[in-house]
GROMACS .gro file of C-alpha atoms in nm:
model
  240
    1MET     CA    1  16.902  -4.125  -8.274
    2THR     CA    2  17.036  -3.773  -8.246
    3SER     CA    3  16.852  -3.464  -8.360
    4THR     CA    4  17.019  -3.165  -8.515
    5SER     CA    5  16.920  -2.824  -8.393
    6SER     CA    6  16.805  -2.572  -8.648
    7PRO     CA    7  16.821  -2.195  -8.613
    8PRO     CA    8  16.501  -2.029  -8.494
    9ARG     CA    9  16.270  -1.909  -8.763
   10ASN     CA   10  16.286  -1.552  -8.640
   11ALA     CA   11  16.668  -1.545  -8.650
   12PRO     CA   12  16.795  -1.248  -8.854
   13ARG     CA   13  16.923  -1.336  -9.197
   14ARG     CA   14  17.289  -1.282  -9.264
   15ARG     CA   15  17.351  -0.995  -9.501
   16THR     CA   16  17.511  -1.070  -9.834
   17ARG     CA   17  17.833  -0.896  -9.924
   18ALA     CA   18  17.651  -0.692 -10.187
   19THR     CA   19  17.402  -0.569  -9.926
   20GLU     CA   20  17.682  -0.482  -9.685
   21ASN     CA   21  17.859  -0.284  -9.956
   22LEU     CA   22  17.539  -0.104 -10.049
   23LEU     CA   23  17.460  -0.006  -9.688
   24ARG     CA   24  17.819   0.071  -9.586
   25PRO     CA   25  17.863   0.441  -9.494
   26PRO     CA   26  18.130   0.635  -9.684
   27GLN     CA   27  18.468   0.616  -9.512
   28SER     CA   28  18.663   0.887  -9.693
   29LEU     CA   29  18.617   1.204  -9.897
   30PRO     CA   30  18.646   1.022 -10.233
   31GLU     CA   31  18.373   0.780 -10.123
   32TRP     CA   32  18.151   1.077 -10.035
   33VAL     CA   33  18.222   1.219 -10.381
   34ALA     CA   34  18.127   0.887 -10.541
   35ASP     CA   35  17.793   0.886 -10.355
   36ALA     CA   36  17.739   1.249 -10.457
   37VAL     CA   37  17.777   1.145 -10.821
   38ARG     CA   38  17.504   0.886 -10.766
   39VAL     CA   39  17.278   1.152 -10.615
   40LEU     CA   40  17.342   1.371 -10.920
   41GLY     CA   41  17.231   1.080 -11.137
   42VAL     CA   42  16.900   1.050 -10.953
   43LEU     CA   43  16.846   1.427 -10.959
   44GLY     CA   44  16.923   1.421 -11.330
   45VAL     CA   45  16.628   1.191 -11.391
   46VAL     CA   46  16.403   1.435 -11.205
   47VAL     CA   47  16.538   1.728 -11.406
   48ALA     CA   48  16.487   1.538 -11.731
   49ALA     CA   49  16.130   1.455 -11.629
   50VAL     CA   50  16.048   1.821 -11.564
   51TRP     CA   51  16.230   2.002 -11.845
   52PHE     CA   52  16.300   1.745 -12.118
   53ASP     CA   53  16.122   1.485 -12.329
   54PRO     CA   54  16.019   1.138 -12.207
   55THR     CA   55  16.292   0.988 -12.427
   56ASP     CA   56  16.550   1.195 -12.239
   57VAL     CA   57  16.410   1.070 -11.909
   58GLY     CA   58  16.471   0.714 -12.023
   59ILE     CA   59  16.827   0.796 -12.129
   60ALA     CA   60  16.902   0.957 -11.792
   61ALA     CA   61  16.745   0.662 -11.608
   62LEU     CA   62  16.956   0.411 -11.801
   63ALA     CA   63  17.264   0.550 -11.628
   64LEU     CA   64  17.138   0.467 -11.278
   65PRO     CA   65  17.216   0.091 -11.274
   66ALA     CA   66  17.574   0.160 -11.388
   67LEU     CA   67  17.610   0.419 -11.111
   68ALA     CA   68  17.506   0.161 -10.851
   69VAL     CA   69  17.739  -0.117 -10.968
   70PRO     CA   70  18.063   0.008 -10.802
   71ARG     CA   71  17.877   0.058 -10.471
   72VAL     CA   72  17.732  -0.291 -10.475
   73LEU     CA   73  18.063  -0.452 -10.573
   74GLY     CA   74  18.263  -0.255 -10.317
   75LEU     CA   75  18.507  -0.102 -10.565
   76ARG     CA   76  18.763   0.165 -10.487
   77ALA     CA   77  18.641   0.522 -10.478
   78TRP     CA   78  18.871   0.646 -10.756
   79PHE     CA   79  18.722   0.394 -10.997
   80ASP     CA   80  18.370   0.453 -10.860
   81VAL     CA   81  18.398   0.826 -10.933
   82THR     CA   82  18.556   0.765 -11.274
   83LEU     CA   83  18.283   0.526 -11.385
   84GLY     CA   84  18.005   0.746 -11.247
   85ILE     CA   85  18.123   1.065 -11.414
   86THR     CA   86  18.188   0.887 -11.743
   87VAL     CA   87  17.845   0.724 -11.751
   88LEU     CA   88  17.668   1.050 -11.662
   89ALA     CA   89  17.867   1.233 -11.929
   90ALA     CA   90  17.764   0.973 -12.188
   91ALA     CA   91  17.396   0.995 -12.092
   92TRP     CA   92  17.369   1.372 -12.069
   93SER     CA   93  17.573   1.429 -12.384
   94ASN     CA   94  17.287   1.250 -12.558
   95VAL     CA   95  17.022   1.454 -12.380
   96LEU     CA   96  17.196   1.785 -12.454
   97GLY     CA   97  17.287   1.698 -12.811
   98LEU     CA   98  17.662   1.723 -12.759
   99TYR     CA   99  17.731   1.427 -12.986
  100GLU     CA  100  17.603   1.630 -13.280
  101THR     CA  101  17.772   1.959 -13.189
  102ILE     CA  102  18.121   1.848 -13.076
  103ALA     CA  103  18.328   1.659 -13.332
  104GLY     CA  104  18.472   1.335 -13.198
  105TRP     CA  105  18.292   1.362 -12.862
  106ASP     CA  106  18.094   1.047 -12.937
  107LEU     CA  107  18.410   0.845 -13.003
  108LEU     CA  108  18.585   0.979 -12.693
  109LEU     CA  109  18.301   0.872 -12.465
  110HIS     CA  110  18.271   0.533 -12.631
  111PHE     CA  111  18.641   0.487 -12.559
  112ALA     CA  112  18.626   0.597 -12.194
  113CYS     CA  113  18.284   0.464 -12.094
  114THR     CA  114  18.322   0.123 -12.256
  115GLY     CA  115  18.664   0.074 -12.098
  116ALA     CA  116  18.535   0.159 -11.752
  117LEU     CA  117  18.230  -0.066 -11.792
  118ALA     CA  118  18.454  -0.350 -11.911
  119ILE     CA  119  18.649  -0.336 -11.584
  120ALA     CA  120  18.325  -0.352 -11.385
  121VAL     CA  121  18.205  -0.651 -11.590
  122ALA     CA  122  18.542  -0.823 -11.537
  123VAL     CA  123  18.499  -0.786 -11.160
  124ILE     CA  124  18.150  -0.938 -11.182
  125LEU     CA  125  18.278  -1.233 -11.386
  126THR     CA  126  18.556  -1.290 -11.134
  127ARG     CA  127  18.326  -1.268 -10.830
  128THR     CA  128  18.075  -1.510 -10.982
  129GLY     CA  129  18.343  -1.762 -11.080
  130VAL     CA  130  18.274  -1.734 -11.452
  131ALA     CA  131  18.628  -1.621 -11.532
  132ALA     CA  132  18.918  -1.509 -11.315
  133ILE     CA  133  19.022  -1.166 -11.442
  134SER     CA  134  19.237  -0.972 -11.196
  135PRO     CA  135  19.593  -0.853 -11.135
  136ALA     CA  136  19.650  -1.181 -10.945
  137GLU     CA  137  19.626  -1.367 -11.275
  138PRO     CA  138  19.886  -1.370 -11.554
  139ALA     CA  139  19.890  -1.035 -11.733
  140ARG     CA  140  19.773  -1.195 -12.058
  141VAL     CA  141  19.433  -1.271 -11.904
  142PRO     CA  142  19.302  -0.913 -11.867
  143LEU     CA  143  19.500  -0.800 -12.172
  144VAL     CA  144  19.311  -1.050 -12.389
  145LEU     CA  145  18.969  -1.066 -12.219
  146LEU     CA  146  18.906  -0.698 -12.146
  147PRO     CA  147  18.906  -0.594 -12.516
  148LEU     CA  148  18.667  -0.882 -12.589
  149ILE     CA  149  18.437  -0.770 -12.307
  150ALA     CA  150  18.454  -0.412 -12.433
  151LEU     CA  151  18.360  -0.519 -12.786
  152ALA     CA  152  18.064  -0.714 -12.646
  153ILE     CA  153  17.952  -0.408 -12.449
  154SER     CA  154  17.990  -0.195 -12.762
  155ALA     CA  155  17.771  -0.436 -12.958
  156VAL     CA  156  17.498  -0.422 -12.693
  157TRP     CA  157  17.529  -0.041 -12.685
  158GLU     CA  158  17.475  -0.022 -13.062
  159MET     CA  159  17.180  -0.261 -13.042
  160ILE     CA  160  17.017  -0.036 -12.781
  161GLU     CA  161  17.075   0.266 -13.006
  162TRP     CA  162  16.913   0.084 -13.298
  163LEU     CA  163  16.615  -0.022 -13.087
  164GLY     CA  164  16.575   0.339 -12.976
  165TRP     CA  165  16.586   0.456 -13.337
  166ALA     CA  166  16.344   0.186 -13.456
  167PHE     CA  167  16.082   0.203 -13.179
  168VAL     CA  168  16.129   0.526 -12.981
  169SER     CA  169  16.259   0.817 -13.188
  170ASP     CA  170  16.398   0.845 -13.539
  171GLU     CA  171  16.610   1.139 -13.418
  172ILE     CA  172  16.862   0.889 -13.275
  173PHE     CA  173  17.150   0.880 -13.521
  174VAL     CA  174  17.222   0.529 -13.649
  175ALA     CA  175  17.454   0.462 -13.943
  176TYR     CA  176  17.694   0.188 -14.051
  177GLU     CA  177  18.005   0.406 -14.030
  178ASP     CA  178  17.898   0.541 -13.691
  179THR     CA  179  17.847   0.190 -13.555
  180ILE     CA  180  18.186   0.066 -13.674
  181GLY     CA  181  18.363   0.372 -13.535
  182ASP     CA  182  18.190   0.345 -13.198
  183MET     CA  183  18.277  -0.024 -13.164
  184ALA     CA  184  18.636   0.033 -13.271
  185PHE     CA  185  18.690   0.301 -13.007
  186GLY     CA  186  18.509   0.086 -12.751
  187GLY     CA  187  18.757  -0.192 -12.828
  188LEU     CA  188  19.047   0.052 -12.783
  189GLY     CA  189  18.902   0.145 -12.446
  190GLY     CA  190  18.900  -0.225 -12.360
  191ILE     CA  191  19.270  -0.250 -12.444
  192VAL     CA  192  19.352   0.034 -12.206
  193ALA     CA  193  19.124  -0.122 -11.944
  194GLY     CA  194  19.311  -0.451 -11.981
  195VAL     CA  195  19.643  -0.277 -11.920
  196ILE     CA  196  19.501  -0.107 -11.609
  197LEU     CA  197  19.347  -0.424 -11.465
  198SER     CA  198  19.667  -0.621 -11.528
  199ARG     CA  199  19.853  -0.389 -11.293
  200VAL     CA  200  19.601  -0.227 -11.055
  201THR     CA  201  19.325  -0.371 -10.839
  202VAL     CA  202  18.993  -0.188 -10.827
  203ASP     CA  203  18.863  -0.378 -10.522
  204ARG     CA  204  18.862  -0.196 -10.189
  205SER     CA  205  19.119  -0.321  -9.941
  206ASP     CA  206  18.841  -0.480  -9.730
  207VAL     CA  207  18.681  -0.649 -10.031
  208ARG     CA  208  18.852  -0.921 -10.230
  209GLY     CA  209  18.697  -1.160 -10.479
  210PRO     CA  210  18.761  -1.514 -10.345
  211ARG     CA  211  18.725  -1.686 -10.680
  212SER     CA  212  19.049  -1.572 -10.840
  213ARG     CA  213  19.357  -1.783 -10.778
  214PRO     CA  214  19.694  -1.836 -10.946
  215GLY     CA  215  19.680  -2.061 -11.249
  216SER     CA  216  19.298  -2.073 -11.251
  217THR     CA  217  19.281  -1.956 -11.612
  218GLY     CA  218  19.458  -2.246 -11.770
  219GLY     CA  219  19.761  -2.340 -11.567
  220GLY     CA  220  19.959  -2.022 -11.636
  221ARG     CA  221  20.213  -1.895 -11.389
  222ARG     CA  222  20.114  -1.622 -11.152
  223GLN     CA  223  20.228  -1.278 -11.258
  224GLU     CA  224  20.553  -1.186 -11.086
  225GLY     CA  225  20.576  -0.874 -10.872
  226PRO     CA  226  20.335  -0.711 -10.633
  227VAL     CA  227  19.988  -0.608 -10.738
  228ARG     CA  228  19.958  -0.233 -10.728
  229GLU     CA  229  19.680  -0.062 -10.538
  230ILE     CA  230  19.586   0.300 -10.596
  231PRO     CA  231  19.492   0.420 -10.248
  232ASP     CA  232  19.196   0.651 -10.197
  233ALA     CA  233  19.248   0.970 -10.004
  234GLY     CA  234  19.158   0.904  -9.645
  235SER     CA  235  19.202   0.530  -9.686
  236GLU     CA  236  19.364   0.517  -9.344
  237VAL     CA  237  19.016   0.535  -9.192
  238ASN     CA  238  18.909   0.200  -9.054
  239HIS     CA  239  18.657   0.014  -9.267
  240LEU     CA  240  18.341  -0.133  -9.124
   0.00000   0.00000   0.00000
């Protein structure tokens, strides 16, 4: 009878890809900028705690998980910066009352922020094997699914606003017309996000989701032509 050897109990655990992405030092100027945006998000919570109301602290803190998502997923710096700035703009526009003072500002940020978040959610769904949504798939996949994801995000966004109005502060503006408009522009952002993700990958060159494969979404043919990558400045630097 043969015995199988097992690794020693004190053997170091292998890091997950998410941990490696989180601990990976910046490799280019855009990646440093992306991390600087995250630092601004943390400092914003401190500023809100000192000079603003507790409700504003919660709004600023809600942006932090979204700021961390591109780092954990290992997404390209241009998208990391775009998502971070958009999310911070959405949060601090609420804190500073810009939605009430600038006409159409609310709709613009619902369009931009929801579209960017939809791309991040699509990457998560692809990495976890729930659905393959990437430029490697037929173009119809992101073109159809990204607007649906954006509408789902918009619905959750509006639910959070209602919960804030009902249980936190009645100063939060909630109305039927406002909800419909916000969701409509969020869906438009999802359409644009679908066009982007059908042509451009947001994964770093050293990070690729293994789950996506041609024809995995129902037997469709793989999209013809090369998948475009938008390189980050300084991308020639070797990755860890």
